[in-house]
CSV table of C-alpha atoms in Angstrom, one decimal:
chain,number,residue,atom,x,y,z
Y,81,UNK,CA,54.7,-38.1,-102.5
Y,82,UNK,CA,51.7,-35.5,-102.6
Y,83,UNK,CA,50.5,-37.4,-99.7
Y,84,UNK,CA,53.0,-36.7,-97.3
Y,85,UNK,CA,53.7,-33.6,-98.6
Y,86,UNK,CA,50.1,-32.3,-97.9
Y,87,UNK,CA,50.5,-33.8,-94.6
Y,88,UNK,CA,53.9,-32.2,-93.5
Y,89,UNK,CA,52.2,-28.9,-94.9
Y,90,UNK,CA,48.9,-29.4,-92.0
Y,91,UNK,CA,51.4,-30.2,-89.9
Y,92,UNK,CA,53.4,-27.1,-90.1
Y,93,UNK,CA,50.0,-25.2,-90.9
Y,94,UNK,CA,49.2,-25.9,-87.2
Y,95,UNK,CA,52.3,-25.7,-85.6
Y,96,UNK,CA,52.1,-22.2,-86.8
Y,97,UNK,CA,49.1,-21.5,-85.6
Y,98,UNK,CA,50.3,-23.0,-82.0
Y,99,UNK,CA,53.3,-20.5,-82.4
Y,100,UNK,CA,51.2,-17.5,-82.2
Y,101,UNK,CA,49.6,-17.7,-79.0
Y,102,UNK,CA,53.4,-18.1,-77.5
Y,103,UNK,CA,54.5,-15.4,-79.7
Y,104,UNK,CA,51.1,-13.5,-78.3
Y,105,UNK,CA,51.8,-14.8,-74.2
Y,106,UNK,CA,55.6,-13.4,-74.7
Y,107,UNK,CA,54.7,-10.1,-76.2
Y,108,UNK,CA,52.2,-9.6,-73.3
Y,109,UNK,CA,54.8,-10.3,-70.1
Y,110,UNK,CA,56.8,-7.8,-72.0
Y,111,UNK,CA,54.2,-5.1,-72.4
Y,112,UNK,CA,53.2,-6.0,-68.5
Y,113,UNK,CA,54.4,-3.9,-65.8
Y,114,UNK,CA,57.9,-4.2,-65.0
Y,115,UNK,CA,58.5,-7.5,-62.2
Y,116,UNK,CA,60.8,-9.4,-61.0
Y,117,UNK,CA,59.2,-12.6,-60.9
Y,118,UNK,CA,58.4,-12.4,-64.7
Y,119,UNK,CA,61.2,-10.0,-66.2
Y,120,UNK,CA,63.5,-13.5,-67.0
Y,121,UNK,CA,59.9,-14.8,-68.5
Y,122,UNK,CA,59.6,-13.2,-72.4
Y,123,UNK,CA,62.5,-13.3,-73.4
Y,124,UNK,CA,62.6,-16.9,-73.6
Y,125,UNK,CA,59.2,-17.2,-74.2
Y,126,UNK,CA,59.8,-14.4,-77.3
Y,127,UNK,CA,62.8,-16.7,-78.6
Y,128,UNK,CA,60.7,-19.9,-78.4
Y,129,UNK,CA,57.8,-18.9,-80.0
Y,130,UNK,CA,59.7,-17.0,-83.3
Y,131,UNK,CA,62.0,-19.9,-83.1
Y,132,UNK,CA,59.0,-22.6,-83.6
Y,133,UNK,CA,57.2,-20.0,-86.1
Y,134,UNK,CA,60.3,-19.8,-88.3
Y,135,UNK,CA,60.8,-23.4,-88.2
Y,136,UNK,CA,57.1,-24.5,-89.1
Y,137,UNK,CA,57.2,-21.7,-92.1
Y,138,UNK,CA,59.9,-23.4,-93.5
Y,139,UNK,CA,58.9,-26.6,-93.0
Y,140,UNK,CA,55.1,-25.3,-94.5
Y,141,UNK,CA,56.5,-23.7,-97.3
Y,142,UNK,CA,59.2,-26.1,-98.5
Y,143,UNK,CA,56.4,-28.3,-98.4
Y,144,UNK,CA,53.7,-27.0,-99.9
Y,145,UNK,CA,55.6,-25.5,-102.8
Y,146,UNK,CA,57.7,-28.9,-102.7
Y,147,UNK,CA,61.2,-27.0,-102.1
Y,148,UNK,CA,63.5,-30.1,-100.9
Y,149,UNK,CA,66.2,-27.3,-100.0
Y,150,UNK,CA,63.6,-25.7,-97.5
Y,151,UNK,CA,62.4,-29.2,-96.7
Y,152,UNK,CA,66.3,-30.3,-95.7
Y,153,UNK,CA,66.7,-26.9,-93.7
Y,154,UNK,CA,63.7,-27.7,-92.1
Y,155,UNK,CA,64.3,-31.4,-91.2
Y,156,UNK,CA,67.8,-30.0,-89.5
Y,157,UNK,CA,66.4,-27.2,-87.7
Y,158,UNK,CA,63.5,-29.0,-86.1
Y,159,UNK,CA,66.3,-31.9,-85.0
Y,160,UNK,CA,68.5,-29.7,-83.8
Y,161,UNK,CA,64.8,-28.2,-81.6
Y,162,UNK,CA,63.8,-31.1,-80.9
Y,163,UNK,CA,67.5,-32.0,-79.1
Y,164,UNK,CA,67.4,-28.6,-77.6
Y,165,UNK,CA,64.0,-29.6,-76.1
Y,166,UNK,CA,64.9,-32.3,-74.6
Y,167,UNK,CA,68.4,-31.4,-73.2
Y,168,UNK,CA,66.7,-29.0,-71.4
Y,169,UNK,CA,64.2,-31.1,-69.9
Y,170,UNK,CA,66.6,-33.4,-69.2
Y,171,UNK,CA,68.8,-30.7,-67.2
Y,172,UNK,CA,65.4,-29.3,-65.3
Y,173,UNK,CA,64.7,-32.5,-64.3
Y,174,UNK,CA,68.8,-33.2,-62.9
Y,175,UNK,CA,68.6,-30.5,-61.4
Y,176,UNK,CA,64.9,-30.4,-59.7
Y,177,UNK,CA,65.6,-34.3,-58.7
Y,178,UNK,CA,66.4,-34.5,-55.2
Y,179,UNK,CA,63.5,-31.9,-53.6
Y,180,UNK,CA,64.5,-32.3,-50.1
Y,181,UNK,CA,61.7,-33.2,-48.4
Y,182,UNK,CA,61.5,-35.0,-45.2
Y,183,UNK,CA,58.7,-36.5,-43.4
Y,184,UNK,CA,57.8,-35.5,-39.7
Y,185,UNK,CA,55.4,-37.1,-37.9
Y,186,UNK,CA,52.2,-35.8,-36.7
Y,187,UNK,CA,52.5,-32.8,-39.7
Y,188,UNK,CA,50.7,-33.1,-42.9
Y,189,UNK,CA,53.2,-31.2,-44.6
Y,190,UNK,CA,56.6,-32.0,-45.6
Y,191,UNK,CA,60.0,-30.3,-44.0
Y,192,UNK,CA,62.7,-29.4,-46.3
Y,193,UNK,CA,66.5,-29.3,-45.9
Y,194,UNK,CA,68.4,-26.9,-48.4
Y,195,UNK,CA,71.1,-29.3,-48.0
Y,196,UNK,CA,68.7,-31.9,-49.6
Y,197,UNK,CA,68.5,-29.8,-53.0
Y,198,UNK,CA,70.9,-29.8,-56.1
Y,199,UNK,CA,74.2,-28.5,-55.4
Y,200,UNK,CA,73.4,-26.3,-58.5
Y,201,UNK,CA,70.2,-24.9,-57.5
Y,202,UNK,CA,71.4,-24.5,-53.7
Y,203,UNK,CA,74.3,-22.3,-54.7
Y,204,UNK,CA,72.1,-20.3,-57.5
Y,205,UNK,CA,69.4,-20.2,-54.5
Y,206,UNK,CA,71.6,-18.9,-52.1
Y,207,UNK,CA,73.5,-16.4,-53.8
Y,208,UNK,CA,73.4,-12.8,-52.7
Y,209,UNK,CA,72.2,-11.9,-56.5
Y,210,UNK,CA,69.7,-14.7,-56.6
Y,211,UNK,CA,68.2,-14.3,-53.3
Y,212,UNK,CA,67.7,-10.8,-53.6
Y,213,UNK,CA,66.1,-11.0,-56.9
Y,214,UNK,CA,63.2,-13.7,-55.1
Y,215,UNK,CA,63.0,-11.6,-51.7
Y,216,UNK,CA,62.1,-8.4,-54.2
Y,217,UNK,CA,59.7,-11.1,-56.0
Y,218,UNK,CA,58.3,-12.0,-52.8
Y,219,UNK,CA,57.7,-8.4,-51.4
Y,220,UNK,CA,56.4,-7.4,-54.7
Y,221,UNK,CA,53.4,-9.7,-54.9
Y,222,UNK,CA,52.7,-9.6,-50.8
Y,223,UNK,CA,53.2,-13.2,-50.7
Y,224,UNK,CA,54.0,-12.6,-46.6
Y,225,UNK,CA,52.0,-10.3,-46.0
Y,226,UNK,CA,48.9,-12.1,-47.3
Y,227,UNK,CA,50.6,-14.9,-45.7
Y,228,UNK,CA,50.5,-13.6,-42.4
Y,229,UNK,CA,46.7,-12.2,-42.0
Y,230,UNK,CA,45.8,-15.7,-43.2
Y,231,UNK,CA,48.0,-17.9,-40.9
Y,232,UNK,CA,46.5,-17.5,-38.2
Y,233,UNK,CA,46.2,-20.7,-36.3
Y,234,UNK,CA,45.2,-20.7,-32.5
Y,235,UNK,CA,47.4,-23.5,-32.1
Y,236,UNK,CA,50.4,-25.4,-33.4
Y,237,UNK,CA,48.4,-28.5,-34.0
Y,238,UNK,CA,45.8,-26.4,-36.3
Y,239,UNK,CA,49.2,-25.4,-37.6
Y,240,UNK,CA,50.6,-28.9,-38.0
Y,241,UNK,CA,47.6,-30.0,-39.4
Y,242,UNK,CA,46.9,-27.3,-42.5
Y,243,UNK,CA,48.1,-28.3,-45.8
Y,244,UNK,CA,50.6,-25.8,-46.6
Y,245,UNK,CA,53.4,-25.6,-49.4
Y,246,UNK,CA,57.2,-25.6,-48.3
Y,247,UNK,CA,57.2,-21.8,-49.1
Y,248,UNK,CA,54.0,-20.7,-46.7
Y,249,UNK,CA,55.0,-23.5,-44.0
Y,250,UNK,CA,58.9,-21.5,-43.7
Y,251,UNK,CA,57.2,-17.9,-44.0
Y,252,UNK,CA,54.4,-18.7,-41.5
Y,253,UNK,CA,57.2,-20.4,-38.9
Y,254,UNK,CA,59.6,-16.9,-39.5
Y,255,UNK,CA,56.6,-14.8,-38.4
Y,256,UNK,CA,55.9,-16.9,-35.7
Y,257,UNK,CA,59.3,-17.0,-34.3
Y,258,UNK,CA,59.7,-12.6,-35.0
């Protein structure tokens, strides 16, 4: 029994140590200057990492001082973490699945179709709140305007044949159609 006990206390011992640096990361997006793209960020991030820190001290202490109540708590609370976890991964990958993408010949980039999307991420894409939360995001870190000064191509087939993502390949063919 001292066996596993010492090893559930490492365990936790270094799960809290990996909870400070997302503690650390969350603290710093909130002490950064205010943007759009990150404000949704710390939060979160803040929750997570006290969430994992609270866990792993209970899980440390109950089992370094060999508190079974602690020890239970702990086992529930890292369960009921660990199904969080993973519900959410499940739901970001459901709703990431279908990406959209098409193939065109004679382009080395990929087209996309919002149609193509998650009906849940085209309606939370699309609506007036959302959108205008990623155009300020976009305007805020110049993403078209250093878009534009580097895209230009003397011709469509230097444009056809660059490697862009989806977002510089449908900013790049709105400038060029302005």
């Amino acid at each position: 029994m001292a066996i596993s006990n010492n090893l559930i206390s490492l365990l936790n011992f270094i799960a809290i140590m990996s909870s400070i640096p997302i503690l650390t990361s969350g603290i710093w997006l909130s002490s950064q200057p205010s943007s759009h793209c990150i404000h949704f960020l710390f939060w979160p991030i803040i929750t997570l990492g006290s969430l994992f820190l609270l866990i792993s001290l209970t899980g440390f202490i109950g089992s370094y001082f060999k508190k079974p109540t602690l020890l239970s708590l702990y086992l529930c609370f890292a369960a009921i973490l660990i199904i969080l976890s993973l519900s959410l991964l499940l739901l970001a990958i459901v709703v990431t699945r279908p990406s959209g993408e098409y193939s065109v010949v004679g382009r080395s980039f990929e087209e996309y179709r919002l149609g193509g999307f998650s009906a849940w991420l085209r309606e939370h894409v699309v609506a007036d709140d959302s959108w205008g939360k990623i155009r300020v995001c976009l305007v805020e870190n110049h993403v078209c305007e250093q878009l534009q000064r580097g895209g230009d191509f003397v011709s469509a087939e230097q444009f056809f044949a660059s490697h862009l993502s989806p977002l510089q390949a449908s900013l790049l063919r709105t400038f060029n159609n302005n």
